[in-house]
Amino acid sequence: MTDKELRRLGRQDLLQMLVAQTKEAAALETAMAEKMEEISGLEESLERLKGKLDEKDEQIERLKERLDEKDRILEEERNSFQESLGGKDVMIDRLKTRLNDKDNRIQEMEEEMKVLQADRWRELEENGAAEEVLFRLRALFR
């Protein structure tokens, strides 16, 4: 509205405009107060959420530390196990070597025993005792 139009208005019209503007200003103030309350509530919610997020971050950090500790312990146990396993492998190799030596010794002794048995049998045949031994064995099994 221009100045000329405003001057042409009567007192009653001006008062009505003033009352309308006052009502509008009051309505806007009420709406603004409601929006300010809403903003305040949202800020409080935001602060609570930030607090919860900080708590979760702390919890994550604690869990990460525990996980790192478990990983370190696991790594130590794995290294210890590998060292122990390496020692066991050496022991197994030694035992295999001893077993092979014993097997070779047994084979040598069996061969020696066969030679001795053959020599003894020859002696018995030469002395004529082989027939007597066979006779006695036959008698035992009858």
mmCIF file of C-alpha atoms in Angstrom:
data_model
loop_
_atom_site.group_PDB
_atom_site.id
_atom_site.type_symbol
_atom_site.label_atom_id
_atom_site.label_comp_id
_atom_site.label_asym_id
_atom_site.label_seq_id
_atom_site.Cartn_x
_atom_site.Cartn_y
_atom_site.Cartn_z
ATOM 1 C CA MET A 1 0.000 0.000 0.000
ATOM 2 C CA THR A 2 1.331 3.430 -0.924
ATOM 3 C CA ASP A 3 1.500 6.507 1.278
ATOM 4 C CA LYS A 4 -1.382 8.153 -0.622
ATOM 5 C CA GLU A 5 -3.620 5.144 -0.082
ATOM 6 C CA LEU A 6 -2.625 5.033 3.577
ATOM 7 C CA ARG A 7 -3.550 8.751 4.063
ATOM 8 C CA ARG A 8 -6.928 8.276 2.449
ATOM 9 C CA LEU A 9 -7.883 5.557 4.938
ATOM 10 C CA GLY A 10 -9.975 6.560 7.872
ATOM 11 C CA ARG A 11 -9.152 6.141 11.466
ATOM 12 C CA GLN A 12 -11.330 3.059 11.815
ATOM 13 C CA ASP A 13 -9.704 1.400 8.800
ATOM 14 C CA LEU A 14 -6.258 2.185 10.193
ATOM 15 C CA LEU A 15 -7.201 0.719 13.571
ATOM 16 C CA GLN A 16 -8.558 -2.426 11.904
ATOM 17 C CA MET A 17 -5.299 -2.761 9.966
ATOM 18 C CA LEU A 18 -3.323 -2.243 13.142
ATOM 19 C CA VAL A 19 -5.417 -4.860 14.983
ATOM 20 C CA ALA A 20 -4.988 -7.277 12.045
ATOM 21 C CA GLN A 21 -1.240 -6.694 12.017
ATOM 22 C CA THR A 22 -1.096 -7.124 15.794
ATOM 23 C CA LYS A 23 -3.000 -10.421 15.520
ATOM 24 C CA GLU A 24 -0.742 -11.507 12.691
ATOM 25 C CA ALA A 25 2.361 -10.517 14.701
ATOM 26 C CA ALA A 26 1.008 -12.410 17.737
ATOM 27 C CA ALA A 27 0.311 -15.471 15.574
ATOM 28 C CA LEU A 28 3.800 -15.237 14.093
ATOM 29 C CA GLU A 29 5.309 -14.902 17.575
ATOM 30 C CA THR A 30 3.364 -17.947 18.732
ATOM 31 C CA ALA A 31 4.467 -19.904 15.658
ATOM 32 C CA MET A 32 8.045 -18.742 16.226
ATOM 33 C CA ALA A 33 7.900 -19.800 19.903
ATOM 34 C CA GLU A 34 6.596 -23.232 18.846
ATOM 35 C CA LYS A 35 9.383 -23.544 16.264
ATOM 36 C CA MET A 36 11.942 -22.482 18.887
ATOM 37 C CA GLU A 37 10.618 -25.160 21.260
ATOM 38 C CA GLU A 38 10.802 -27.693 18.448
ATOM 39 C CA ILE A 39 14.363 -26.621 17.669
ATOM 40 C CA SER A 40 15.254 -26.847 21.364
ATOM 41 C CA GLY A 41 13.779 -30.376 21.513
ATOM 42 C CA LEU A 42 15.685 -31.350 18.396
ATOM 43 C CA GLU A 43 18.917 -29.950 19.841
ATOM 44 C CA GLU A 44 18.361 -31.972 23.034
ATOM 45 C CA SER A 45 17.731 -35.074 20.934
ATOM 46 C CA LEU A 46 20.866 -34.319 18.960
ATOM 47 C CA GLU A 47 22.901 -34.008 22.165
ATOM 48 C CA ARG A 48 21.499 -37.308 23.486
ATOM 49 C CA LEU A 49 22.325 -38.994 20.189
ATOM 50 C CA LYS A 50 25.843 -37.521 20.271
ATOM 51 C CA GLY A 51 26.241 -38.869 23.811
ATOM 52 C CA LYS A 52 25.077 -42.325 22.731
ATOM 53 C CA LEU A 53 27.396 -42.186 19.737
ATOM 54 C CA ASP A 54 30.311 -41.270 22.011
ATOM 55 C CA GLU A 55 29.426 -44.206 24.281
ATOM 56 C CA LYS A 56 29.326 -46.534 21.273
ATOM 57 C CA ASP A 57 32.687 -45.190 20.088
ATOM 58 C CA GLU A 58 34.160 -45.905 23.536
ATOM 59 C CA GLN A 59 32.630 -49.374 23.524
ATOM 60 C CA ILE A 60 34.038 -50.029 20.045
ATOM 61 C CA GLU A 61 37.474 -48.871 21.206
ATOM 62 C CA ARG A 62 37.347 -51.183 24.245
ATOM 63 C CA LEU A 63 36.269 -54.098 22.062
ATOM 64 C CA LYS A 64 39.018 -53.293 19.572
ATOM 65 C CA GLU A 65 41.588 -53.317 22.381
ATOM 66 C CA ARG A 66 40.273 -56.664 23.625
ATOM 67 C CA LEU A 67 40.374 -58.050 20.105
ATOM 68 C CA ASP A 68 43.947 -56.809 19.634
ATOM 69 C CA GLU A 69 44.915 -58.482 22.925
ATOM 70 C CA LYS A 70 43.254 -61.745 21.856
ATOM 71 C CA ASP A 71 45.047 -61.553 18.497
ATOM 72 C CA ARG A 72 48.372 -61.024 20.287
ATOM 73 C CA ILE A 73 47.733 -63.992 22.603
ATOM 74 C CA LEU A 74 46.683 -66.154 19.672
ATOM 75 C CA GLU A 75 49.830 -65.186 17.761
ATOM 76 C CA GLU A 76 51.987 -66.064 20.789
ATOM 77 C CA GLU A 77 50.226 -69.413 21.164
ATOM 78 C CA ARG A 78 50.589 -70.104 17.445
ATOM 79 C CA ASN A 79 54.313 -69.319 17.589
ATOM 80 C CA SER A 80 54.701 -71.491 20.681
ATOM 81 C CA PHE A 81 52.785 -74.285 18.998
ATOM 82 C CA GLN A 82 54.939 -74.007 15.879
ATOM 83 C CA GLU A 83 58.100 -74.116 17.989
ATOM 84 C CA SER A 84 56.757 -77.132 19.841
ATOM 85 C CA LEU A 85 55.748 -78.725 16.565
ATOM 86 C CA GLY A 86 59.217 -78.095 15.171
ATOM 87 C CA GLY A 87 60.704 -79.820 18.227
ATOM 88 C CA LYS A 88 58.298 -82.707 17.769
ATOM 89 C CA ASP A 89 59.317 -83.003 14.107
ATOM 90 C CA VAL A 90 62.971 -83.254 15.150
ATOM 91 C CA MET A 91 62.060 -85.868 17.761
ATOM 92 C CA ILE A 92 60.035 -87.838 15.201
ATOM 93 C CA ASP A 93 62.974 -87.769 12.777
ATOM 94 C CA ARG A 94 65.297 -89.050 15.515
ATOM 95 C CA LEU A 95 62.841 -91.815 16.422
ATOM 96 C CA LYS A 96 62.477 -92.787 12.763
ATOM 97 C CA THR A 97 66.252 -93.000 12.467
ATOM 98 C CA ARG A 98 66.457 -95.148 15.611
ATOM 99 C CA LEU A 99 63.623 -97.346 14.333
ATOM 100 C CA ASN A 100 65.351 -97.789 10.990
ATOM 101 C CA ASP A 101 68.603 -98.651 12.791
ATOM 102 C CA LYS A 102 66.752 -101.211 14.944
ATOM 103 C CA ASP A 103 65.043 -102.680 11.848
ATOM 104 C CA ASN A 104 68.428 -102.984 10.126
ATOM 105 C CA ARG A 105 69.922 -104.588 13.252
ATOM 106 C CA ILE A 106 67.001 -107.052 13.467
ATOM 107 C CA GLN A 107 67.454 -107.950 9.804
ATOM 108 C CA GLU A 108 71.180 -108.495 10.351
ATOM 109 C CA MET A 109 70.454 -110.658 13.401
ATOM 110 C CA GLU A 110 67.862 -112.701 11.490
ATOM 111 C CA GLU A 111 70.372 -113.293 8.702
ATOM 112 C CA GLU A 112 73.027 -114.214 11.277
ATOM 113 C CA MET A 113 70.521 -116.544 12.977
ATOM 114 C CA LYS A 114 69.811 -118.274 9.655
ATOM 115 C CA VAL A 115 73.524 -118.752 9.087
ATOM 116 C CA LEU A 116 73.977 -120.099 12.631
ATOM 117 C CA GLN A 117 70.971 -122.407 12.239
ATOM 118 C CA ALA A 118 72.343 -123.684 8.949
ATOM 119 C CA ASP A 119 75.766 -124.204 10.553
ATOM 120 C CA ARG A 120 74.206 -125.971 13.534
ATOM 121 C CA TRP A 121 72.117 -128.185 11.267
ATOM 122 C CA ARG A 122 75.247 -129.094 9.305
ATOM 123 C CA GLU A 123 77.013 -129.969 12.569
ATOM 124 C CA LEU A 124 74.090 -132.128 13.598
ATOM 125 C CA GLU A 125 74.098 -133.876 10.226
ATOM 126 C CA GLU A 126 77.835 -134.430 10.421
ATOM 127 C CA ASN A 127 77.535 -135.908 13.895
ATOM 128 C CA GLY A 128 74.513 -137.932 12.909
ATOM 129 C CA ALA A 129 72.419 -136.155 15.499
ATOM 130 C CA ALA A 130 70.097 -134.623 12.897
ATOM 131 C CA GLU A 131 68.311 -137.901 12.391
ATOM 132 C CA GLU A 132 67.983 -138.359 16.117
ATOM 133 C CA VAL A 133 66.557 -134.822 16.519
ATOM 134 C CA LEU A 134 64.051 -135.470 13.731
ATOM 135 C CA PHE A 135 63.101 -138.791 15.315
ATOM 136 C CA ARG A 136 62.496 -137.144 18.694
ATOM 137 C CA LEU A 137 60.482 -134.334 17.097
ATOM 138 C CA ARG A 138 58.281 -136.835 15.292
ATOM 139 C CA ALA A 139 57.715 -138.650 18.545
ATOM 140 C CA LEU A 140 56.696 -135.425 20.259
ATOM 141 C CA PHE A 141 54.061 -134.617 17.671
ATOM 142 C CA ARG A 142 52.456 -138.070 17.659
#
